[in-house]
mmCIF file of C-alpha atoms in Angstrom:
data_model
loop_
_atom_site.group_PDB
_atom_site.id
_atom_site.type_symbol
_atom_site.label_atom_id
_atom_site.label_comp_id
_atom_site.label_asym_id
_atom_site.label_seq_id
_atom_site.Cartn_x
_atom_site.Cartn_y
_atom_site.Cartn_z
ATOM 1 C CA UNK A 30 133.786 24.131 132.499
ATOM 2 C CA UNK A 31 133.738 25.244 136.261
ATOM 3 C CA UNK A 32 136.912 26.141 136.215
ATOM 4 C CA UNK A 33 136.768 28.606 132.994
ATOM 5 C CA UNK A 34 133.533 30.030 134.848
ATOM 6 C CA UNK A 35 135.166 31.110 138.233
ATOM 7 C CA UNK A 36 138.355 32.243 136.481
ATOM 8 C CA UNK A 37 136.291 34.489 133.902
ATOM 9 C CA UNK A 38 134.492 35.761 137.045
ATOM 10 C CA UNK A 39 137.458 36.292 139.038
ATOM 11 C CA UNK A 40 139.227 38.160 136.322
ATOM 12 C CA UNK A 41 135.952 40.398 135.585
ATOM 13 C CA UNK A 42 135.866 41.355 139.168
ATOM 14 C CA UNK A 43 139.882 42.636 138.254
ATOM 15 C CA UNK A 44 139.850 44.004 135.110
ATOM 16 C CA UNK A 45 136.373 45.936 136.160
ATOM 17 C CA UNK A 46 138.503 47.724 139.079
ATOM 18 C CA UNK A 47 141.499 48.576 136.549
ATOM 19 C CA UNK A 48 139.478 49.930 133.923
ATOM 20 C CA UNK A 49 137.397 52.100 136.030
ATOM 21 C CA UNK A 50 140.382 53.423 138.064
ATOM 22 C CA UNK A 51 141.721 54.112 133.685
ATOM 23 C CA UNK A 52 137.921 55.891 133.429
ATOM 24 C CA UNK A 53 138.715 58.059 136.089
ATOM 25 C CA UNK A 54 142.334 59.084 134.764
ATOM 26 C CA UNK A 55 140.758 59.851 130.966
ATOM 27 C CA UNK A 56 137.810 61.559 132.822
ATOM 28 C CA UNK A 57 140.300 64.022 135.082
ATOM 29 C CA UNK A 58 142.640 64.490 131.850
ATOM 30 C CA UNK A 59 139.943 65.536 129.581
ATOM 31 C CA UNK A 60 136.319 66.482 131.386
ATOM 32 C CA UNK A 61 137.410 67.533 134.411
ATOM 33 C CA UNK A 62 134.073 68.849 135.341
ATOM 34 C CA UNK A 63 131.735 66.201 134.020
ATOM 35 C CA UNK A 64 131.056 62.683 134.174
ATOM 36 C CA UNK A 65 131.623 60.859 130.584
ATOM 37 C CA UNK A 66 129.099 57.847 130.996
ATOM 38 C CA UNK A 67 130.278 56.453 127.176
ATOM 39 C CA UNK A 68 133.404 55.032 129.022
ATOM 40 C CA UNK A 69 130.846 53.006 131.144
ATOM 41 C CA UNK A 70 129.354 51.142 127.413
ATOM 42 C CA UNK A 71 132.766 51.137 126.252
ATOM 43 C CA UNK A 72 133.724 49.177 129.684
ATOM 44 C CA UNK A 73 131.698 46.783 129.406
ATOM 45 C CA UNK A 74 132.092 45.703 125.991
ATOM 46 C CA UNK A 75 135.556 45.629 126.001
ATOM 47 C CA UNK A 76 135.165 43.265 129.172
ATOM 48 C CA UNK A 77 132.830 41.158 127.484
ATOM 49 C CA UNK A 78 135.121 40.137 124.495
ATOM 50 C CA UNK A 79 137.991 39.522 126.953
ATOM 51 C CA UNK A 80 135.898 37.747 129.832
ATOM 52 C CA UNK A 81 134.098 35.804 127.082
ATOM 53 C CA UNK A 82 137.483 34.974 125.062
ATOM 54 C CA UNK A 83 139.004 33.550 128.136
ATOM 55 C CA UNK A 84 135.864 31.614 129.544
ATOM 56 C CA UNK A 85 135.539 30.118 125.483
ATOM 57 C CA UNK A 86 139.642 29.241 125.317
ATOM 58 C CA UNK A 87 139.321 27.570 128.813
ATOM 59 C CA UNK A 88 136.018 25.684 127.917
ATOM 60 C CA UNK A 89 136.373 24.702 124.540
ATOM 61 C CA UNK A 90 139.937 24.157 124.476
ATOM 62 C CA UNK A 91 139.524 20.685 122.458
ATOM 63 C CA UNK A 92 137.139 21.697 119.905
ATOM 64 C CA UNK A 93 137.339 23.410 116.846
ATOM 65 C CA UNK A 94 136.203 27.363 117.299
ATOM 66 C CA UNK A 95 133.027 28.729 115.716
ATOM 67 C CA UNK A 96 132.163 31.975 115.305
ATOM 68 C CA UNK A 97 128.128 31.682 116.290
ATOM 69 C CA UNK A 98 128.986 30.023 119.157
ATOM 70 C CA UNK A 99 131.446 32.814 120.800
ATOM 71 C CA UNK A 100 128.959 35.426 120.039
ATOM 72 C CA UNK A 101 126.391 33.441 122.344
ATOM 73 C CA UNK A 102 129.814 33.066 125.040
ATOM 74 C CA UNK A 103 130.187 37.045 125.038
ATOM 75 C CA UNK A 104 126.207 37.802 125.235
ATOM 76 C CA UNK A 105 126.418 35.312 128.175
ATOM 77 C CA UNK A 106 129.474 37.110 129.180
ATOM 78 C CA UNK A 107 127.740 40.182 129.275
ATOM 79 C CA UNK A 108 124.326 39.377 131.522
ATOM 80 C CA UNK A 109 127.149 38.201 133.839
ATOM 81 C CA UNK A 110 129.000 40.686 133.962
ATOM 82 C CA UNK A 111 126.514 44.083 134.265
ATOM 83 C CA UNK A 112 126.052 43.100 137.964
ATOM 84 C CA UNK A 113 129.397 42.619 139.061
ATOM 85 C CA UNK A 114 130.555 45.693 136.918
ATOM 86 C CA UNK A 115 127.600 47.782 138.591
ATOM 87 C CA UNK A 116 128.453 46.491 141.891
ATOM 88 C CA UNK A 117 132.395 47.133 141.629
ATOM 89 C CA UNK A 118 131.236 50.520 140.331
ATOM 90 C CA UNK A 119 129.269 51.836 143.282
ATOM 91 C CA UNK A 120 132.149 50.305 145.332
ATOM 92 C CA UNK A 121 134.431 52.310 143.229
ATOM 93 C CA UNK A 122 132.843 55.881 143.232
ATOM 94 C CA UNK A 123 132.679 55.249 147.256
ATOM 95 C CA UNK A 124 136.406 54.732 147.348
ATOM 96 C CA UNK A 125 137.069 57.627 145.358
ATOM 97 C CA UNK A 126 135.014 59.622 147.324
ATOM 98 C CA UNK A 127 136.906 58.489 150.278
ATOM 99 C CA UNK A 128 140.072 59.301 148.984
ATOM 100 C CA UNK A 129 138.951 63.375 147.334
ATOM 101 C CA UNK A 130 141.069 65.614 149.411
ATOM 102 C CA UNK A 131 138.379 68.534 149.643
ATOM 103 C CA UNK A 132 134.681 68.687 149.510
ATOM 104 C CA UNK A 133 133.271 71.053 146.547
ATOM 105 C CA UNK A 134 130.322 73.134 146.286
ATOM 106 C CA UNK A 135 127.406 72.912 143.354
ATOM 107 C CA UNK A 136 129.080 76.347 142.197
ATOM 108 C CA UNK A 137 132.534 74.432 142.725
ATOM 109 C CA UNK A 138 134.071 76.371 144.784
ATOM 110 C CA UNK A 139 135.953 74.375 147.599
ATOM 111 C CA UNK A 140 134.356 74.357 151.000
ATOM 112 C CA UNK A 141 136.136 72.007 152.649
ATOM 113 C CA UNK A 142 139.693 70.437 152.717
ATOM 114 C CA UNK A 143 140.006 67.369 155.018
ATOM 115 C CA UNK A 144 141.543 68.017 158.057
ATOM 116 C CA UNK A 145 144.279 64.671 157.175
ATOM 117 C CA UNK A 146 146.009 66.797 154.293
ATOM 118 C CA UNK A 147 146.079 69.762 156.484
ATOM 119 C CA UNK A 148 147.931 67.874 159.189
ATOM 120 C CA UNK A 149 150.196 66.110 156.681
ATOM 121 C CA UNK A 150 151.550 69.946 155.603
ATOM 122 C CA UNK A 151 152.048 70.984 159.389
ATOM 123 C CA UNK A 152 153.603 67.712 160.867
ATOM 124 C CA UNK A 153 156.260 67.474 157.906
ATOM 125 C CA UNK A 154 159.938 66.839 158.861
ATOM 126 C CA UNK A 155 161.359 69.533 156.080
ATOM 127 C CA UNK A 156 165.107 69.843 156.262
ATOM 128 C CA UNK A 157 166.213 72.459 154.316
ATOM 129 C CA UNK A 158 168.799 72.457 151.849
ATOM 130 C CA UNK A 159 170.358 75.442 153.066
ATOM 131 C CA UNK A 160 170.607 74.881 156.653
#
């Protein structure tokens, strides 16, 4: 029973990361302007029937499966998991941050490009193919 708990919580803390970096791809593809905060719902419920599928294969490996009794699993599954996916979430939007190559205005217009990409262009060893 521990065991199915800190691999469910483990693998939430995992599969939060990797669909929020997939969240960020569909958001740049499609809205590149605005935030889509259905992906969030849809997160989490998709986490919930796979956190509470493997905590209820790894607990109740022996008995015979019941419907009522995974729903009460994934409900479980999901008061679990809305901290950590919160958590990994702020975590997330302060890595991305982190990582934006240029600061934007409200307008969006860009104000500022960090001065590590501008280096990267100037310090370049660029052989040319003609020389």
């Amino acid at each position: 029973m521990m065991t199915a708990l800190i691999a469910s919580a483990f693998l939430s803390v995992i599969l939060t990361m990797v669909l929020l970096s997939i969240k960020a791809v569909i958001e740049r593809k499609f809205n590149r302007r605005r935030k889509i905060s259905s992906l969030h719902v849809a997160n989490v419920l998709l986490l919930g029937i796979i956190i509470a599928g493997l905590y209820y294969i790894l607990s109740e490996a022996n008995s015979r499966p019941s419907f009522p009794s995974f729903f009460y699993v994934y409900f479980g599954a999901i008061q679990l998991l809305l901290p950590i996916y919160a958590l990994v979430c702020i975590g997330f939007s302060k890595y991305e941050r982190k990582r934006k190559k240029y600061i934007i205005s409200p307008d969006k217009k860009v104000l500022y490009i960090k001065e590590e990409y501008l280096a990267r262009g100037r310090h370049d060893n660029y052989q040319s193919k003609t020389s």
